[in-house]
mmCIF file of C-alpha atoms in Angstrom:
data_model
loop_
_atom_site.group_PDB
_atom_site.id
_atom_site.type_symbol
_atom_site.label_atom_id
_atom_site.label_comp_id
_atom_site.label_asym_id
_atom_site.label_seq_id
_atom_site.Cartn_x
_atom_site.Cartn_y
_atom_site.Cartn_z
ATOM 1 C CA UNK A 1 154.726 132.289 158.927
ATOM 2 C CA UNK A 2 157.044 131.096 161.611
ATOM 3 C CA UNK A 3 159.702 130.989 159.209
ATOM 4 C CA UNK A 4 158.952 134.370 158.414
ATOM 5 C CA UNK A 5 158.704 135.871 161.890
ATOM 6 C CA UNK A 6 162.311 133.696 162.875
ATOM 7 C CA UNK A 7 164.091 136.203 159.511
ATOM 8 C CA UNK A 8 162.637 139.147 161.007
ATOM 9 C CA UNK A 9 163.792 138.478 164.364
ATOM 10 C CA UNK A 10 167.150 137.890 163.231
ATOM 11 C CA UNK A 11 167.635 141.240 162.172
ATOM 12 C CA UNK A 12 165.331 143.532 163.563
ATOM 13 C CA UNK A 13 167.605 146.239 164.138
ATOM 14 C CA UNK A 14 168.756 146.491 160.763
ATOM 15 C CA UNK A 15 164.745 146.516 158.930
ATOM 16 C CA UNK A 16 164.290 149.622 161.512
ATOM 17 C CA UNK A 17 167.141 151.382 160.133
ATOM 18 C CA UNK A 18 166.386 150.793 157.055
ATOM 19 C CA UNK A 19 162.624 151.342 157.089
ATOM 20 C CA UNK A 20 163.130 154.804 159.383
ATOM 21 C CA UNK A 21 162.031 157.534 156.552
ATOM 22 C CA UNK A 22 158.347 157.871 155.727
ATOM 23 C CA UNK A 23 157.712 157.995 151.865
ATOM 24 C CA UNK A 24 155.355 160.501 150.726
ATOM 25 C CA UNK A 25 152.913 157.813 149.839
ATOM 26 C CA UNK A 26 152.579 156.200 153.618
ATOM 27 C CA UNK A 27 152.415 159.685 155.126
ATOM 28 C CA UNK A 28 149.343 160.730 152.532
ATOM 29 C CA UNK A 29 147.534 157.642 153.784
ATOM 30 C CA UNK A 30 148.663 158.202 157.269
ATOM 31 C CA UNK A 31 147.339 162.354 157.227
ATOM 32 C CA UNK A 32 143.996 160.751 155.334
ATOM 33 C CA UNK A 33 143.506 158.344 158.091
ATOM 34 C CA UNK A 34 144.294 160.965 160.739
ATOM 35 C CA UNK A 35 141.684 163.408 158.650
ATOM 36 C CA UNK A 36 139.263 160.604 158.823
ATOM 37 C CA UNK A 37 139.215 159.457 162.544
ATOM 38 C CA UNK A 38 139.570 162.584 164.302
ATOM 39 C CA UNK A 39 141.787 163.683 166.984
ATOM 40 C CA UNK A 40 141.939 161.329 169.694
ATOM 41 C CA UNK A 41 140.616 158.073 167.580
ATOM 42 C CA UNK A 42 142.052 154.742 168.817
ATOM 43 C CA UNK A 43 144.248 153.014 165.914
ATOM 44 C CA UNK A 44 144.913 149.151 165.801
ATOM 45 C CA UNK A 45 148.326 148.924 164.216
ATOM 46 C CA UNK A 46 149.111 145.112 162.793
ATOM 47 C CA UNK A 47 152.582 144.926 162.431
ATOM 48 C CA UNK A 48 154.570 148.123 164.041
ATOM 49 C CA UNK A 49 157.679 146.783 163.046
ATOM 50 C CA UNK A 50 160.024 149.371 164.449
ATOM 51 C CA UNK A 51 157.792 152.054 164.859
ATOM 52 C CA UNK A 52 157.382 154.649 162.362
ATOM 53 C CA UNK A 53 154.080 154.847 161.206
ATOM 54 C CA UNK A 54 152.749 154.949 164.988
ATOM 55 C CA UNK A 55 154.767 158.020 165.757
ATOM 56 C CA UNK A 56 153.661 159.563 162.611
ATOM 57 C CA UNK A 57 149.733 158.784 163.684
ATOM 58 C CA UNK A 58 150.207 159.860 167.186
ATOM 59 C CA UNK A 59 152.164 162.931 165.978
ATOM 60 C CA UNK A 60 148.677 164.046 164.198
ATOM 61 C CA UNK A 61 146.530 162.977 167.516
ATOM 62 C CA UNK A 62 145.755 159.330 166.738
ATOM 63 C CA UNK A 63 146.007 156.852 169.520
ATOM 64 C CA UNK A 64 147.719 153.626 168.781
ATOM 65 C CA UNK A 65 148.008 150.201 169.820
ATOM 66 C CA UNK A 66 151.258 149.383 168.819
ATOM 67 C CA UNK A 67 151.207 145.198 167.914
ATOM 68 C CA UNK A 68 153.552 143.136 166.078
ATOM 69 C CA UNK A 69 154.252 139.147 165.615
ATOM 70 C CA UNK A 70 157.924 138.944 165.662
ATOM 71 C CA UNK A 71 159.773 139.339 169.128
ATOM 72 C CA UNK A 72 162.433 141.084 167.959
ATOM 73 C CA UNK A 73 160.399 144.337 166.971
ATOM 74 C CA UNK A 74 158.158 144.007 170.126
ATOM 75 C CA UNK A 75 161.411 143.896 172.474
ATOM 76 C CA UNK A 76 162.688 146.754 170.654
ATOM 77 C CA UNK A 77 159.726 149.083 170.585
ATOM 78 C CA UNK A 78 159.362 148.571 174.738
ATOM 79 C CA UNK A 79 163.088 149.600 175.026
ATOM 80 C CA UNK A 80 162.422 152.495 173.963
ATOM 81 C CA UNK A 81 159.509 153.235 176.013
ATOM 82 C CA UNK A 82 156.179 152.295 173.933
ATOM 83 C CA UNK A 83 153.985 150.375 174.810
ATOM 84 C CA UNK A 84 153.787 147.208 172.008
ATOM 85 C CA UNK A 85 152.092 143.834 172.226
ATOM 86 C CA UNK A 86 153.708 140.561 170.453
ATOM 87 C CA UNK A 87 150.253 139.548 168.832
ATOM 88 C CA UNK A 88 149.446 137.106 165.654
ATOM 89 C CA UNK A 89 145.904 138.457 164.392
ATOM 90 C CA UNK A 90 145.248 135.149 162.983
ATOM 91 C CA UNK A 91 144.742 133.861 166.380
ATOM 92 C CA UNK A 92 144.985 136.221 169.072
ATOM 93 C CA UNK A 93 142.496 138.208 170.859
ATOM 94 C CA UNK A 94 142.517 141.702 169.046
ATOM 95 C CA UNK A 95 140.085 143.149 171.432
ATOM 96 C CA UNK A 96 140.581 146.205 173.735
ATOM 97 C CA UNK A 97 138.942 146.845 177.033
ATOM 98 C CA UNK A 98 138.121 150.523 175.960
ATOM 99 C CA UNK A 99 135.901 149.144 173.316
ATOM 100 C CA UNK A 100 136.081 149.091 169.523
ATOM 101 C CA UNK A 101 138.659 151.036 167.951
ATOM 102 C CA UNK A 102 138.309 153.288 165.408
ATOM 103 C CA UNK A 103 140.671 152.297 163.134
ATOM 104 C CA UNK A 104 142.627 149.534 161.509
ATOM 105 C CA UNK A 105 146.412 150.151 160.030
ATOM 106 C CA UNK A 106 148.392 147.277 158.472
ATOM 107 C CA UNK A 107 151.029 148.820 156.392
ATOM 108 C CA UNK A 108 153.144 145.909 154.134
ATOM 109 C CA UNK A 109 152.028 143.213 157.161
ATOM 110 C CA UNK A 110 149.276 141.569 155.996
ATOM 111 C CA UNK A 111 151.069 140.289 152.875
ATOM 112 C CA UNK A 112 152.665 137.682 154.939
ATOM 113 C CA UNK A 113 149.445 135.946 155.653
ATOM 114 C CA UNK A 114 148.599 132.504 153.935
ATOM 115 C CA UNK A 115 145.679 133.403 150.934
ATOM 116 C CA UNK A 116 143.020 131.343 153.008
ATOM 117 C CA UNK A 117 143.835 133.261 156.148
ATOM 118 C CA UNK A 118 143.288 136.350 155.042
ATOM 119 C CA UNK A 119 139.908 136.463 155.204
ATOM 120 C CA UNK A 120 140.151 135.110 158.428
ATOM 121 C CA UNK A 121 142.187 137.941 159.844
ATOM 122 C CA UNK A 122 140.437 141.117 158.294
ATOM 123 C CA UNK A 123 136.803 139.075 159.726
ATOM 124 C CA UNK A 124 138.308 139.350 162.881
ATOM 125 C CA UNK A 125 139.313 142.802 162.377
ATOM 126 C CA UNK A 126 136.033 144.009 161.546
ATOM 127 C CA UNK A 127 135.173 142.507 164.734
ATOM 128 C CA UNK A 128 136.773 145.156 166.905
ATOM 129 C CA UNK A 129 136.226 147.845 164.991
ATOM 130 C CA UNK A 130 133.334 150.070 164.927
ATOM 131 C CA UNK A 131 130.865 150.545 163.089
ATOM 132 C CA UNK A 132 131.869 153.217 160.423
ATOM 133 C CA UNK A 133 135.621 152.762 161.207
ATOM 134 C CA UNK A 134 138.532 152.804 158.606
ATOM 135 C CA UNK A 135 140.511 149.673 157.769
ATOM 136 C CA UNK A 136 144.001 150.984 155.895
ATOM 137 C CA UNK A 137 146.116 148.230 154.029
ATOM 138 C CA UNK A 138 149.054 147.057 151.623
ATOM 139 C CA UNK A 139 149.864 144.594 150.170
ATOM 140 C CA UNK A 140 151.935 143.262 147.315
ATOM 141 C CA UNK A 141 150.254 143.282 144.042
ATOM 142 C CA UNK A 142 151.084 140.007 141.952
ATOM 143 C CA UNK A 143 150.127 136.712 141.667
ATOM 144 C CA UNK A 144 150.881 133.526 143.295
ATOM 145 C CA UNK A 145 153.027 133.519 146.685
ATOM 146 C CA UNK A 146 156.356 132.808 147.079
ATOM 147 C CA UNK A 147 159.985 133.319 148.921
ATOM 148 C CA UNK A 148 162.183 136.330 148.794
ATOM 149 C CA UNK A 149 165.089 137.424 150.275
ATOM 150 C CA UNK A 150 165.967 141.178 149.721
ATOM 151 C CA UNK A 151 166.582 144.221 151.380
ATOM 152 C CA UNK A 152 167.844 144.470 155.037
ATOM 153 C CA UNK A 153 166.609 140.691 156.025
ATOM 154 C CA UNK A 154 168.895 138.340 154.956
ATOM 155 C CA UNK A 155 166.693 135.032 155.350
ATOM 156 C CA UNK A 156 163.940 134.539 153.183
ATOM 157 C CA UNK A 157 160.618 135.410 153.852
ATOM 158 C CA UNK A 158 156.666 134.221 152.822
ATOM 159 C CA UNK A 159 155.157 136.394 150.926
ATOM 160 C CA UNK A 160 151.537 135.994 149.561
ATOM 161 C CA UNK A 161 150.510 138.547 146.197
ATOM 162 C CA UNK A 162 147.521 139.550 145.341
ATOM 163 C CA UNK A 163 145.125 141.260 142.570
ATOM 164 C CA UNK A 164 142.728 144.089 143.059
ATOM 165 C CA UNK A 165 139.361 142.331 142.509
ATOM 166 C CA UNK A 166 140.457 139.441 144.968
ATOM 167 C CA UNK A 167 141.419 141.455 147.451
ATOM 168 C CA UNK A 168 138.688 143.550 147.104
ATOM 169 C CA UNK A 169 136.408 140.582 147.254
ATOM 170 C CA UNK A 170 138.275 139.565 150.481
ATOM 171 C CA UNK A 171 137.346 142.507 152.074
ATOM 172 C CA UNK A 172 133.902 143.091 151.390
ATOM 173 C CA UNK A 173 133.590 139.715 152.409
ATOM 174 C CA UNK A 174 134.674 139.865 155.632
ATOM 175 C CA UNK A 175 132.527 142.878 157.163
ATOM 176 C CA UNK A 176 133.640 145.728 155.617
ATOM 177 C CA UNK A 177 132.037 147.900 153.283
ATOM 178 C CA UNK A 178 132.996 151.099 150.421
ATOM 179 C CA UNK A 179 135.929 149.075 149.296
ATOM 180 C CA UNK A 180 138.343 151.233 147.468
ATOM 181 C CA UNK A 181 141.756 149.025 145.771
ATOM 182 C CA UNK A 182 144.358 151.641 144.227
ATOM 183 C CA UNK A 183 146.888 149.042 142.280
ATOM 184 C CA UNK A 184 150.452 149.418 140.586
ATOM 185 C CA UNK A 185 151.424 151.279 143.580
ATOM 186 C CA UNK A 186 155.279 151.903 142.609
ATOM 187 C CA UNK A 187 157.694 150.561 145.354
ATOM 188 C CA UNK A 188 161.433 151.545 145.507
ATOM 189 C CA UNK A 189 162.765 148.187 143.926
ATOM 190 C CA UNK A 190 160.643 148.470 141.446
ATOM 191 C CA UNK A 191 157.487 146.382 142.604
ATOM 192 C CA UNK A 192 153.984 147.121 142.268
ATOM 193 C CA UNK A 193 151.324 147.237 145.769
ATOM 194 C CA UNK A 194 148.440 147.389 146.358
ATOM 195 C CA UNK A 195 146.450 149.755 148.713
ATOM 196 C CA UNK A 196 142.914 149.199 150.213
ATOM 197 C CA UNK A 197 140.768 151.399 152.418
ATOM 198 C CA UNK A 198 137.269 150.431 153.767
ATOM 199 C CA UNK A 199 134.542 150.976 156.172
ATOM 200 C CA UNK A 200 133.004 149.029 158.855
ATOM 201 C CA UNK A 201 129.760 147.606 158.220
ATOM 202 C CA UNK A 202 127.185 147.949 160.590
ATOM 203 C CA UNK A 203 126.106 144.223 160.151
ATOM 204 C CA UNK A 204 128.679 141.769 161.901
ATOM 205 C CA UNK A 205 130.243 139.544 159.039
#
């Protein structure tokens, strides 16, 4: 992961450039999660990178909590006025002094964590959400993990695949219920994701 985090601090600027339009995909789940929640939910965003989907949330009455692991993205986001924590949900304290939040977002973040972590970070996302809240996620679909280096970041990065029924048994595992996997999600180079949405259980994992 810190390998990972060091190639996306390197060049920031350029992934938020090249990540600025919203496909049609991202803003259905985005308008389903805003549809969901209700005006004035709280979101937990893991992994703002420069922005976007935040805007696009708040622009439908969603509040966010704009967090992200790599410097770079945190520095940038604050320059231009948000409000952005540097957090790793693997370890950090995800909790918010205004209580649970309503709603989890991880848009193409999550597929940097290590297979045995995962459960590990969506147990500790149930664990500030509330009861009957949304979790929202993708991921690569595939199999095995591996290094790339495409796109905007020239320095590889960690990525970790994944198949519906694991994932889907990753989820339910970890404190969330109504666990919903759409696969062969069609990406723009021509790779295949994966998209969850789930509920929060009312029993603590």
């Amino acid at each position: 992961m810190d390998e990972t985090v060091q190639s996306y601090d390197r060049d920031a600027a350029a992934y938020v450039a090249s990540t600025a339009t919203m496909t049609d995909a991202v803003r259905a789940r985005v308008e389903a999660l805003a549809a969901h929640a209700g005006p004035g939910a709280r979101v937990l965003e893991i992994g703002s990178g420069g922005g976007r989907d935040a805007l696009a949330m708040e622009g439908l009455g969603l509040h966010v909590r704009r967090t992200d692991i790599t410097p770079g993205f945190v520095e940038l986001l604050r320059a231009e006025g948000h409000q952005c924590d540097l957090v790793d949900p693997l370890v950090d304290d995800l909790a918010s002094p205004e209580g649970a939040y309503d709603a989890v977002w991880a848009n193409a973040s999550l597929l940097h964590v290590a297979r045995q972590d995962l459960p590990i970070v969506l147990a500790r996302l149930a664990s500030v959400t509330r009861a009957g809240g949304l979790l929202l996620v993708a991921v690569k679909e595939g199999d095995g993990d591996g290094w790339s280096t495409h796109g905007s970041i020239s320095s590889p990065r960690h990525f970790t695949y994944w198949r519906a029924g694991a994932l889907r048994d990753a989820v339910a595992g970890a404190g969330w219920t109504d666990v919903a996997v759409r696969s062969g999600i069609a990406g723009h180079r021509g790779e295949s994701w994966l998209e969850v949405s789930a509920v929060r259980d009312s029993v603590s994992p």
